[in-house]
Tab-separated table of C-alpha atoms and ligand atoms in Angstrom:
chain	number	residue	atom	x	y	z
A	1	UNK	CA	0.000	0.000	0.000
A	2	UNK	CA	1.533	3.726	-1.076
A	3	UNK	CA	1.540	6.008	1.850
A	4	UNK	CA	-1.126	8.238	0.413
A	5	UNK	CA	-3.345	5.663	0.087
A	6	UNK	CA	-2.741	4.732	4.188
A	7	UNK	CA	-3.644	8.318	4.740
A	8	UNK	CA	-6.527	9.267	2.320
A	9	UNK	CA	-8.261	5.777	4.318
A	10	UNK	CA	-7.436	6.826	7.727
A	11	UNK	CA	-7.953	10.190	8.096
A	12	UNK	CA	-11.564	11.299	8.812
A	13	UNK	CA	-11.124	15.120	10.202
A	14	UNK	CA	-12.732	17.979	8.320
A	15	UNK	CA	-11.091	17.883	4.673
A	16	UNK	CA	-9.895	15.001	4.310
A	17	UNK	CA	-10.566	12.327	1.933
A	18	UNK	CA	-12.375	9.767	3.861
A	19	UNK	CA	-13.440	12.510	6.188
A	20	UNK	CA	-15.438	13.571	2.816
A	21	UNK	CA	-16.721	10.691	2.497
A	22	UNK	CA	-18.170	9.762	5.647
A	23	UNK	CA	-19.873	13.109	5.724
A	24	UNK	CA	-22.178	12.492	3.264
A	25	UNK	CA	-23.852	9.717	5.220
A	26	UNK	CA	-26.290	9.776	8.477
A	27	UNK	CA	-24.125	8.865	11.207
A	28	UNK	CA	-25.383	7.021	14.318
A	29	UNK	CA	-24.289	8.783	17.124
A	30	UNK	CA	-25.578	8.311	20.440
A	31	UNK	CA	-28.527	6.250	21.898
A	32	UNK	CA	-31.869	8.138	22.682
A	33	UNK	CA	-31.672	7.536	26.674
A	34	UNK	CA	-28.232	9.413	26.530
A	35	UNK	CA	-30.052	12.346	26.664
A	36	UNK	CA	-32.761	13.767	28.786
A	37	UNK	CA	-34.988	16.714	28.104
A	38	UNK	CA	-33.106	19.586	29.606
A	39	UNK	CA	-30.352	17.026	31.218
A	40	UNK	CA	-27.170	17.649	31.145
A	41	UNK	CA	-25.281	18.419	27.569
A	42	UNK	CA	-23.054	15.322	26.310
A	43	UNK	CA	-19.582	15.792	24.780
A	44	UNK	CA	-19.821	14.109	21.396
A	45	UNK	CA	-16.886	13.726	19.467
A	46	UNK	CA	-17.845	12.839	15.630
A	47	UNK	CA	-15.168	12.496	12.510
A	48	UNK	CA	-12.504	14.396	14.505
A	49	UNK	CA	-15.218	17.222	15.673
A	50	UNK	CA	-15.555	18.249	19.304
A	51	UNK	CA	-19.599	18.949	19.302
A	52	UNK	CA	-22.303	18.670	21.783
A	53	UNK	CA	-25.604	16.957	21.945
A	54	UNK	CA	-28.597	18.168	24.339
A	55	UNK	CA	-31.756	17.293	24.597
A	56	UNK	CA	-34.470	20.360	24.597
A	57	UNK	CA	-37.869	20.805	26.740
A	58	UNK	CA	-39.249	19.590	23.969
A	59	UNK	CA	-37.373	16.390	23.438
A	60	UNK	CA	-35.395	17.698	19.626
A	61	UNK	CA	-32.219	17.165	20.067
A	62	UNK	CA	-29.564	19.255	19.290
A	63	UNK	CA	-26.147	18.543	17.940
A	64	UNK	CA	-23.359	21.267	17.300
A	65	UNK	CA	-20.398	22.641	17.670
A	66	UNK	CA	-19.293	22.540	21.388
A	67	UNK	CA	-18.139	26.052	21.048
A	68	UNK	CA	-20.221	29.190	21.923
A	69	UNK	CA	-20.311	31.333	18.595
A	70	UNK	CA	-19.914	34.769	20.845
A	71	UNK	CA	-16.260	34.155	22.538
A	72	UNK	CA	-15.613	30.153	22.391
A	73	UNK	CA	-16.213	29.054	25.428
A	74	UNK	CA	-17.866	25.740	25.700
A	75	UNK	CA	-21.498	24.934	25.563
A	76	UNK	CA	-20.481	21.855	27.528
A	77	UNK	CA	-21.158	24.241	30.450
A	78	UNK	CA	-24.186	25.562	29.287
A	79	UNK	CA	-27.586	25.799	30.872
A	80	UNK	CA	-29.657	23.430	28.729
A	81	UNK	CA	-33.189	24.916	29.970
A	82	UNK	CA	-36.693	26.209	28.111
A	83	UNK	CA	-35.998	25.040	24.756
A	84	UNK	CA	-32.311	26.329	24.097
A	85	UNK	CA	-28.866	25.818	25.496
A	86	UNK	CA	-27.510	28.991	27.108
A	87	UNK	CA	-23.853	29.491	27.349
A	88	UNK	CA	-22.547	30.392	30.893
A	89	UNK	CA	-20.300	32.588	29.910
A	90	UNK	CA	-22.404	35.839	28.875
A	91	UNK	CA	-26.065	34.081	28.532
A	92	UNK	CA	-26.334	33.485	25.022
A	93	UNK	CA	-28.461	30.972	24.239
A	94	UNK	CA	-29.320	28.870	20.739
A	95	UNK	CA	-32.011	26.599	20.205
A	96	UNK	CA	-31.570	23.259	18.179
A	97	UNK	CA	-31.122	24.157	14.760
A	98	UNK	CA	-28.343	26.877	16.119
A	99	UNK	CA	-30.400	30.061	15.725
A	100	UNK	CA	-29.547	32.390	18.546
A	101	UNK	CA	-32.387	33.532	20.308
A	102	UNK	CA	-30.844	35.485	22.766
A	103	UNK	CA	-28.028	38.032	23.712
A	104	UNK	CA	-29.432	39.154	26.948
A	105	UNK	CA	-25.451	40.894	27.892
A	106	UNK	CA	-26.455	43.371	24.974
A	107	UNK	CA	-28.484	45.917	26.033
A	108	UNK	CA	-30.968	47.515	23.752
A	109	UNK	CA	-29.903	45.597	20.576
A	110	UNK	CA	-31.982	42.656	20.404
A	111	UNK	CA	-31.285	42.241	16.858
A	112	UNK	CA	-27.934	41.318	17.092
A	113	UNK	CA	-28.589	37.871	17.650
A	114	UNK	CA	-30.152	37.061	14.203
A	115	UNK	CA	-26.700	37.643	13.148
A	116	UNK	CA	-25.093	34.624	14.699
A	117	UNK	CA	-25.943	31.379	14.218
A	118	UNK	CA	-24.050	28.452	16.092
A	119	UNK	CA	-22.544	25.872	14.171
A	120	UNK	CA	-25.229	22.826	14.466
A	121	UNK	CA	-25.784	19.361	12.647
A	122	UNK	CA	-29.523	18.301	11.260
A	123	UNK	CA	-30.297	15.376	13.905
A	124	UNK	CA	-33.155	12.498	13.360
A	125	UNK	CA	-34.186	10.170	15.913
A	126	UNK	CA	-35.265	6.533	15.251
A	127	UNK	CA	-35.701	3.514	16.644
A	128	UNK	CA	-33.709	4.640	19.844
A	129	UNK	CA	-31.077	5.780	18.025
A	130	UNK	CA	-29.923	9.612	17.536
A	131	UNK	CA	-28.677	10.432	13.826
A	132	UNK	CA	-26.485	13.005	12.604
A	133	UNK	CA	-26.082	14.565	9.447
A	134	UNK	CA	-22.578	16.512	9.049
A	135	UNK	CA	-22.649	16.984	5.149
A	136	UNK	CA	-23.245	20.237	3.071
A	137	UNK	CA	-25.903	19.523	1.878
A	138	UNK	CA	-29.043	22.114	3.124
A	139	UNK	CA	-32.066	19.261	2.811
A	140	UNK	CA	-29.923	16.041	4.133
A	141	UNK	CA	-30.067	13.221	2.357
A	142	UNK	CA	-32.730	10.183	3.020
A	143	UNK	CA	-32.009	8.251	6.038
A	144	UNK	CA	-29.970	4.845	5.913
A	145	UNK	CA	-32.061	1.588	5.140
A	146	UNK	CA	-30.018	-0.624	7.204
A	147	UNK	CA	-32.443	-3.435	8.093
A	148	UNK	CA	-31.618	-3.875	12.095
A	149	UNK	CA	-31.892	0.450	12.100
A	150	UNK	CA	-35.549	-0.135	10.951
A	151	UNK	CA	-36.974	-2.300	13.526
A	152	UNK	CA	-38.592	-0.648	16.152
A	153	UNK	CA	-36.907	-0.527	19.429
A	154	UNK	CA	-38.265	-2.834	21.603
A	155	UNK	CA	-36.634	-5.730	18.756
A	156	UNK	CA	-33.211	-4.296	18.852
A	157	UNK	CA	-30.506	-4.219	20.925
A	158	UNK	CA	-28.328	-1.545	20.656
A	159	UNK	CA	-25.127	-1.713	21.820
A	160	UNK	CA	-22.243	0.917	21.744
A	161	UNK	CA	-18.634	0.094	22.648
A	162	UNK	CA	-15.434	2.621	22.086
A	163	UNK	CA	-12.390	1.342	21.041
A	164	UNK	CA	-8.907	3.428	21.379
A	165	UNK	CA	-7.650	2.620	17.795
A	166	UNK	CA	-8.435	4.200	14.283
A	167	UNK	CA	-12.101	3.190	12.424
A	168	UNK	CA	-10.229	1.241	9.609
A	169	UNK	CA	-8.445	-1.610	11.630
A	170	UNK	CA	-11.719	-1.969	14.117
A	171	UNK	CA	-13.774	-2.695	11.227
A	172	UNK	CA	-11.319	-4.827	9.581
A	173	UNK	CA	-11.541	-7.172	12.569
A	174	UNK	CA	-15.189	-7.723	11.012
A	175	UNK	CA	-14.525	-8.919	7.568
A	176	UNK	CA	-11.368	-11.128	8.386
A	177	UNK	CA	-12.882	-14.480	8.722
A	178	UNK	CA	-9.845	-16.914	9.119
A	179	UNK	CA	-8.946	-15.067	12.669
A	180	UNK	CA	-12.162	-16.442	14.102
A	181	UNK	CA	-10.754	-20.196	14.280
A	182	UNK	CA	-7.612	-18.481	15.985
A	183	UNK	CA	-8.114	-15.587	17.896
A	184	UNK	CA	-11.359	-17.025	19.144
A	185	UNK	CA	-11.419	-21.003	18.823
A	186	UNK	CA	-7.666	-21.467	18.595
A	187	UNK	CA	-7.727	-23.833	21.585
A	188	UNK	CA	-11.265	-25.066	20.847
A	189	UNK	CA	-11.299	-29.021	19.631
A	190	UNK	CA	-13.280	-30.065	17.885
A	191	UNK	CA	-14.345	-32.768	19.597
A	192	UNK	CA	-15.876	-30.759	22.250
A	193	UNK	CA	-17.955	-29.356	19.784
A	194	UNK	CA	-21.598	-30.698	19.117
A	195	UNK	CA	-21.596	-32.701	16.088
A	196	UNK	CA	-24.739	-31.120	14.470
A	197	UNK	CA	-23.085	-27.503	15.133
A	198	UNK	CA	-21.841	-25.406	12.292
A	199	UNK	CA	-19.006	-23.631	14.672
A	200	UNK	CA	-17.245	-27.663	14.286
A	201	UNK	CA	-16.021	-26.415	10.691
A	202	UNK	CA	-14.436	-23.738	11.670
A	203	UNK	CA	-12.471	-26.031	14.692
A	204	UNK	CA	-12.057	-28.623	12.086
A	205	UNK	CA	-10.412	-26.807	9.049
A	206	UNK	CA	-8.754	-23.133	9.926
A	207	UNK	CA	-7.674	-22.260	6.489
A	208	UNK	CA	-10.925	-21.836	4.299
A	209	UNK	CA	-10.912	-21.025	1.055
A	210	UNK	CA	-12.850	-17.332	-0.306
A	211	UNK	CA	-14.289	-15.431	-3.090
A	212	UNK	CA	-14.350	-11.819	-3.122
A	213	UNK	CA	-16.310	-9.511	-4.683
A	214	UNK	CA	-17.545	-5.786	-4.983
A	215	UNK	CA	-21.331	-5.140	-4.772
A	216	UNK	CA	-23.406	-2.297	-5.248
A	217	UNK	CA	-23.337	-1.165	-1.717
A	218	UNK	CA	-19.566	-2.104	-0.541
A	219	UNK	CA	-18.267	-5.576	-0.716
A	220	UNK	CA	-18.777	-9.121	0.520
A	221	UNK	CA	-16.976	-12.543	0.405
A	222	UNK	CA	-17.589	-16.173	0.942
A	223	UNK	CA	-15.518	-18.273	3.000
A	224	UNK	CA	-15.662	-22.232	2.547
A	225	UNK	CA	-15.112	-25.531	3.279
A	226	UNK	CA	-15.774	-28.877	2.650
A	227	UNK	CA	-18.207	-29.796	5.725
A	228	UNK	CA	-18.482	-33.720	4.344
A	229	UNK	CA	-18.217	-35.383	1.109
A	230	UNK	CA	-20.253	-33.214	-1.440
A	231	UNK	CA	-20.998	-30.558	0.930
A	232	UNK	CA	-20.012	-27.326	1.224
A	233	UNK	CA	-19.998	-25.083	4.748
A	234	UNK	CA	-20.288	-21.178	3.622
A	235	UNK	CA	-19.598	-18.179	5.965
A	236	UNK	CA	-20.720	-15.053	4.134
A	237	UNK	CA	-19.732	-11.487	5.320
A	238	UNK	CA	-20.367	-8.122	3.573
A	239	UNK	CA	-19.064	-4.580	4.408
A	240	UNK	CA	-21.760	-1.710	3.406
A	241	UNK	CA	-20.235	2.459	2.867
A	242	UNK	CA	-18.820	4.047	4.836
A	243	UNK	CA	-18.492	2.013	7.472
A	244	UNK	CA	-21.123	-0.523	8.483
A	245	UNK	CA	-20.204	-4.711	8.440
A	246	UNK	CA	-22.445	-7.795	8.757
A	247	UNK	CA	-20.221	-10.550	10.155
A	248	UNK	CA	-20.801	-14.355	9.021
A	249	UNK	CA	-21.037	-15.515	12.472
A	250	UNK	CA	-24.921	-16.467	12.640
A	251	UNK	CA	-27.743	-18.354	10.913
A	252	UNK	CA	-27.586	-16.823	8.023
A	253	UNK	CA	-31.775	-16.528	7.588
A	254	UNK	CA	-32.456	-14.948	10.900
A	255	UNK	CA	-28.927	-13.249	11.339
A	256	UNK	CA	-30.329	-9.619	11.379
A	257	UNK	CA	-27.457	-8.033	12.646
A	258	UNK	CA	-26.059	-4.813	11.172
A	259	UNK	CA	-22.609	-3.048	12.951
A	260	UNK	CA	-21.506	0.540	12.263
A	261	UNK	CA	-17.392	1.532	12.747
A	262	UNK	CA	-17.870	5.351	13.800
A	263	UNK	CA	-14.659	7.272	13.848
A	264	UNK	CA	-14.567	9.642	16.857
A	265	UNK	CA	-11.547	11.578	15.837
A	266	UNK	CA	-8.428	9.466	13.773
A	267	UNK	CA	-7.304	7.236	17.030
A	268	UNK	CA	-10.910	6.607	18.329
A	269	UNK	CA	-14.112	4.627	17.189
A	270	UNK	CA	-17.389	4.144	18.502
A	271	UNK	CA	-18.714	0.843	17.998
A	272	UNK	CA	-22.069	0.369	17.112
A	273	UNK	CA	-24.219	-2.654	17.092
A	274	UNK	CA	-27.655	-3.514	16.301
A	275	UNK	CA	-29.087	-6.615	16.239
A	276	UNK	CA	-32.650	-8.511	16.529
A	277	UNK	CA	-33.166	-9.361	19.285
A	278	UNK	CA	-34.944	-12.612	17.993
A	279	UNK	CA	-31.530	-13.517	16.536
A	280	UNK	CA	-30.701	-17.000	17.878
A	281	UNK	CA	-27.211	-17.608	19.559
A	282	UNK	CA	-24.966	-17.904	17.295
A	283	UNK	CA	-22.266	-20.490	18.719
A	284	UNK	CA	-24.245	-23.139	21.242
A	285	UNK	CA	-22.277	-24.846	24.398
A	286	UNK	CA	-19.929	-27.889	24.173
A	287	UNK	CA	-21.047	-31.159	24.442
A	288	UNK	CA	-20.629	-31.229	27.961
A	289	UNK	CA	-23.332	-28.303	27.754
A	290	UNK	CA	-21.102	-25.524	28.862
A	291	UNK	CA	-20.420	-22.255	27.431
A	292	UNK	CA	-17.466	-22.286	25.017
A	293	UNK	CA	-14.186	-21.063	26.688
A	294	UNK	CA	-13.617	-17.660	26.391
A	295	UNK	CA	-17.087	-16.999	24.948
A	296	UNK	CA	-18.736	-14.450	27.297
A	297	UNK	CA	-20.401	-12.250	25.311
A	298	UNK	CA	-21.650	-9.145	27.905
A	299	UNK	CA	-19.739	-6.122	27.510
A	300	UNK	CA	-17.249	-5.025	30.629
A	301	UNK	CA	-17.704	-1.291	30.852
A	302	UNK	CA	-16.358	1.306	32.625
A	303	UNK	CA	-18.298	3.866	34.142
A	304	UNK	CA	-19.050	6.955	31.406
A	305	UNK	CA	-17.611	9.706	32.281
A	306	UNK	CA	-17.936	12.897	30.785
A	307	UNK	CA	-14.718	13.780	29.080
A	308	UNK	CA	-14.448	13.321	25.021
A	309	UNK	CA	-13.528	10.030	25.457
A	310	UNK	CA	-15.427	8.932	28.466
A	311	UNK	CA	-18.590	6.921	26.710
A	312	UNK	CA	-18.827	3.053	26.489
A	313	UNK	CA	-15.148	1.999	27.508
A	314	UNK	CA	-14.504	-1.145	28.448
A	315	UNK	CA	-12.535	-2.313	31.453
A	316	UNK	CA	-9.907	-4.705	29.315
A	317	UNK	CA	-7.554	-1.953	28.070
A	318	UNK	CA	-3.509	-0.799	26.414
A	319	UNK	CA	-2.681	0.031	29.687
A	320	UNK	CA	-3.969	-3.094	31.730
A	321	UNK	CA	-2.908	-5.117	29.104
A	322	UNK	CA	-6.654	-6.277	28.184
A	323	UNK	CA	-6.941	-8.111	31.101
A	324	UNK	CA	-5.171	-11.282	29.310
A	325	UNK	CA	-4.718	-13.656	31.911
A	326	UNK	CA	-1.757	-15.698	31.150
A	327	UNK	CA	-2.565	-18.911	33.379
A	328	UNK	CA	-5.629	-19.185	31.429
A	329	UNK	CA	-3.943	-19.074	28.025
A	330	UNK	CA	-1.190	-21.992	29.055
A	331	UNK	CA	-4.156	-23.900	30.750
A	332	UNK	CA	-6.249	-24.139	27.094
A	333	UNK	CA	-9.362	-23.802	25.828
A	334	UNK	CA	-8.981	-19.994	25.870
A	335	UNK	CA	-6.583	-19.039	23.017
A	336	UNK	CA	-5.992	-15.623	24.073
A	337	UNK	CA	-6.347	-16.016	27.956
A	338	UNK	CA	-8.987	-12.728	27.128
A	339	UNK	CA	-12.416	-12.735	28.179
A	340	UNK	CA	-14.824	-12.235	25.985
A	341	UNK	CA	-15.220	-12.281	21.869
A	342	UNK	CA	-15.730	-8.390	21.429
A	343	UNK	CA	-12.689	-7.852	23.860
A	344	UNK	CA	-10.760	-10.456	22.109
A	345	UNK	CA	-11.215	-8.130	19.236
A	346	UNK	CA	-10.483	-5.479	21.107
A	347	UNK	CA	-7.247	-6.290	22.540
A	348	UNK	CA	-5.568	-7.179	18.569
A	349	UNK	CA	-7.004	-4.557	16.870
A	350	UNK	CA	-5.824	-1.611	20.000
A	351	UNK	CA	-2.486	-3.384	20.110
A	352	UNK	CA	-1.676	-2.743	16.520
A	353	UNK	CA	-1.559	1.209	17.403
A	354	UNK	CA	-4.001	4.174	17.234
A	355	UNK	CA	-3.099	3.651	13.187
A	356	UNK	CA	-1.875	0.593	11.592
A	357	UNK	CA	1.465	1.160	9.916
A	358	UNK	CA	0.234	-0.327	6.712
A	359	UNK	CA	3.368	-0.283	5.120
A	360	UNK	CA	4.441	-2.716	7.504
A	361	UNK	CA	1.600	-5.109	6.852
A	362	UNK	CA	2.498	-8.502	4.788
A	363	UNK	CA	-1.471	-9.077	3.281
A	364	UNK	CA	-2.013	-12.600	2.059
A	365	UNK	CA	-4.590	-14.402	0.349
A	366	UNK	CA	-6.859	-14.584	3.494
A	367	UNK	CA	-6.578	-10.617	3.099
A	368	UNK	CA	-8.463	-10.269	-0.188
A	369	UNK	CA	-11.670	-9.150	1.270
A	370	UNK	CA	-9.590	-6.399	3.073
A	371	UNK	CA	-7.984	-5.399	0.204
A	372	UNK	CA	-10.779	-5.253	-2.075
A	373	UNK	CA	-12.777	-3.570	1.043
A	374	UNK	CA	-10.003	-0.376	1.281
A	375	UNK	CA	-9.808	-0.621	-2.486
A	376	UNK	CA	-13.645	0.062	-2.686
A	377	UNK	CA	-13.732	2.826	-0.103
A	378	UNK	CA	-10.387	4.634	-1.523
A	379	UNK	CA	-12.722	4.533	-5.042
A	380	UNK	CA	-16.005	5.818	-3.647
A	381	UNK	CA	-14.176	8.817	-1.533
A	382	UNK	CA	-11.529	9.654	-4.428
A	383	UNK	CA	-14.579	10.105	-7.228
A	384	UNK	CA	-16.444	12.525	-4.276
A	385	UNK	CA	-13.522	14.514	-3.529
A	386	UNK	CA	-12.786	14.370	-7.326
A	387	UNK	CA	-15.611	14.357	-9.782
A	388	UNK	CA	-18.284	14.877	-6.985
A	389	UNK	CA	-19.709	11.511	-7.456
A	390	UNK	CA	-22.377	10.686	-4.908
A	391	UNK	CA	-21.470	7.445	-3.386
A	392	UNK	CA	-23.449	4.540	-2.879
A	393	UNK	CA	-26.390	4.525	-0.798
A	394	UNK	CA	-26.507	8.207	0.015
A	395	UNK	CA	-29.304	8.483	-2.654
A	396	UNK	CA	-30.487	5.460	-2.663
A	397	UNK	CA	-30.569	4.239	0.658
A	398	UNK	CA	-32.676	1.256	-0.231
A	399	UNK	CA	-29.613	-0.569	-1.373
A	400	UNK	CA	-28.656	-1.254	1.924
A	401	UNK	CA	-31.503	-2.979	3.260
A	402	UNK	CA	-31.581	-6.865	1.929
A	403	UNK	CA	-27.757	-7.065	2.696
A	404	UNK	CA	-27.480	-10.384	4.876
A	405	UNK	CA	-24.740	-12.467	6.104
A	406	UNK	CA	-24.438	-15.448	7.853
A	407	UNK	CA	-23.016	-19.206	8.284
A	408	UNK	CA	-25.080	-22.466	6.353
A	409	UNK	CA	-23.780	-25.748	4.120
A	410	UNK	CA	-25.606	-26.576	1.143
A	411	UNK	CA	-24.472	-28.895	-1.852
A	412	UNK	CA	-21.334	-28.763	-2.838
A	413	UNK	CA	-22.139	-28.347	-6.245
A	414	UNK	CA	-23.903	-25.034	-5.904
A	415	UNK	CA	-21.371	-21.946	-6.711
A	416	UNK	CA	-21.019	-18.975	-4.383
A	417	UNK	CA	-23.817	-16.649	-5.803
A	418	UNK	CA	-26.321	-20.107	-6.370
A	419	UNK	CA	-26.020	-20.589	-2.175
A	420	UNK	CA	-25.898	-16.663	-1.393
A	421	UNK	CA	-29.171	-16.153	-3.592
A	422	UNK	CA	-30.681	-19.443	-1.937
A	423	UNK	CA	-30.390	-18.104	1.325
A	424	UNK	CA	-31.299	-14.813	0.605
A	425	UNK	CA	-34.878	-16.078	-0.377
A	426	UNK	CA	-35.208	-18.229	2.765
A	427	UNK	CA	-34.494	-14.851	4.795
A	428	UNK	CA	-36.786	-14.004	7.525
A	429	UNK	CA	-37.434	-10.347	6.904
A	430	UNK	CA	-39.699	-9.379	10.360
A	431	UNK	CA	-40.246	-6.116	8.784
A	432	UNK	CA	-42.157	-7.275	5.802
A	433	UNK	CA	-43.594	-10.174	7.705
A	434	UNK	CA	-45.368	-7.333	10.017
A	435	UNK	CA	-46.459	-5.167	7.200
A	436	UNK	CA	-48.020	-8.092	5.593
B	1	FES	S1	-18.824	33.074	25.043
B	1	FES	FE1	-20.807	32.313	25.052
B	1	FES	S2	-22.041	33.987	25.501
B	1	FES	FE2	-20.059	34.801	25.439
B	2	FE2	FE1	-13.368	-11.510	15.948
């Protein structure tokens, strides 16, 4: 990889190539219950920009620059009461959509204020989920048609996890199958696993073969391997602009299950998952009916706090060393001697660095669906920033929405796209099920 094309994928501040590029999306950004009608303003750091999001009297939230227009001071501080947030500092105050609507320091000119306008995002809420819209674009674009965003609340959960490491290796954790039956299962055997469970072919055979291929809204790949004479064991993944994955791990007709990669600033992400909550488990226990080593999946968090990188941390971090435990990773069963799949993830992806050095990487053929992945997004951003090509989905959101991934075996004789379509028309959609 040439060192321009490390930094055009990386870098997400205002400007900047990706940065570009993400902007023209919706961007999930906090969870409804984060904010309370006139509670207390949240620091929100989104794409590099220090912002924050309040919650009016009545319920709109508001999402914009952190700093007061007037003098800069921050609106962190500020009184979030009837309708507006009011900065401290000399009582300005600006209402969701940044209009100021007051100047009450400046006596006898009370049209000053519809001079200054504070520097605020459009916001949508839906499905407990607060959107933000950081593009140039006056009338925003439609919102995202990710299937799992769609669902109403109650059938979702939402999950939101930081991790202390740039957007593009995080994600790439999700679409770089052959680690599972290491970094995961490495000291899982096979044996222990029940014979009429899928998870056995990943134990059994570690080295599957792929196909890789760009689609209209990112890319995908098949992984494979023989599961028995004349039969085939898929696990199909997809990546989706700018940043959302669907990982193979799950029944591939019920696996509703959408995840979103949202940088904070270059050396920060904010994982984001949805997924139905109707989903069944994805990996079962061993035969002797226990939870696989090293399996948990509940999230370890910290308390938040309120600095710019105080939401959703978990306990397992660079300084503690993840919490690996090193007796547990001689004993076996636990490859890692980490707790926990997510902060398995965690732990390789934050040791490689805020940034991967690409040009230290060696790719290899179980690297294809990365490559084609950073090929696809260094496309999309390059013919924004260039031509001014809209890229894919901003438009026409409903691209997005029959994406699916998952794990199944069919015939071996069926090629990649045969099983993929197969599956695709056995796929419980709840959505059109209820509207039916
Ligand atoms: S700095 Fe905010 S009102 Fe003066
Ligand atoms: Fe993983």
């Amino acid at each position: 990889m040439r060192k321009k094309d490390s930094e055009d994928l990386v870098r997400v501040g205002p400007g900047t190539v990706m940065g570009g590029l993400m902007r023209e999306y919706w961007l999930p950004a906090a969870m409804s219950p984060e904010l309370r009608a006139d509670g207390e303003p949240m620091r929100l750091l989104l794409l590099g920009e220090q912002l924050i999001a309040f919650r009016d009297s009545s319920g709109r939230v508001g999402v914009m620059d952190h700093r007061c227009p007037h003098r800069c001071a921050s609106l962190f501080l500020g009184r979030n009461e009837e309708n507006g947030i009011r900065c401290v500092y000399h009582g300005w105050k600006y209402d969701v959509d940044g209009n100021c609507v007051d100047t009450p320091n400046l006596a006898g000119n009370p049209d000053f204020k519809s001079r200054i306008k504070a520097k605020a995002y459009q916001t949508v809420e839906r499905n407990g989920l607060v959107w933000v819209y950081m593009g140039a674009r006056k009338k925003a674009p439609p919102l995202p048609q990710i299937e799992a965003t769609l669902l109403p609340e109650a059938e979702v959960t939402i999950s939101f996890v930081q991790r202390e490491c740039n957007w593009l290796q995080a994600l790439e954790g999700d679409i770089d199958t052959s680690h599972f039956g290491f970094l995961h299962a490495g000291a899982i055997d096979p044996d222990d696993v029940p014979d009429d469970s899928l998870f056995r072919f990943t134990v059994t055979n570690r080295a599957p073969d792929y196909h890789v291929a760009d689609t209209e809204a990112g890319t995908m790949y098949a992984a494979y391997r023989e599961a028995s004479p004349g039969r085939t064991y898929w696990r199909f993944a997809n990546f989706m602009l700018p940043f959302w994955t669907q990982t193979p791990q799950g029944k591939f007709t019920e696996h509703l299950h959408n995840r979103a990669w949202v940088p904070m600033d270059d050396h920060h992400t904010m994982f984001v998952s949805l997924m139905w909550r109707q989903h069944p488990p994805s990996i079962g226990p061993n035969k002797r009916g226990q939870m696989m080593p090293g399996f948990q999946r509940q999230f370890d968090y910290l308390p938040n706090t309120t600095a710019w990188h105080g939401r959703w941390r978990l306990k397992g971090r660079p300084e503690n060393d993840w919490l690996v435990d090193r007796e547990a990773q001689a004993r076996g069963g636990n490859y890692t001697g980490i707790t926990g799949i997510h902060a398995q993830d965690q732990a390789v992806t934050e040791s490689m660095g805020p940034v991967t050095d690409h040009l230290f990487e060696h790719l290899a053929p179980s690297d294809r669906m990365i490559m084609a992945t950073r090929r696809r997004l260094l496309k999309a951003a390059r013919a924004l920033a260039k031509d001014k090509t809209v890229p894919p989905g901003v438009d026409n959101p409903e691209i997005m929405y029959p994406v699916r991934s998952g794990d199944f075996v069919t015939d071996a004789k069926l090629g990649w796209r045969q099983a993929y379509d197969g599956q695709m028309r056995a796929a419980v959609r709840p959505l059109r099920e209820a509207a039916e």
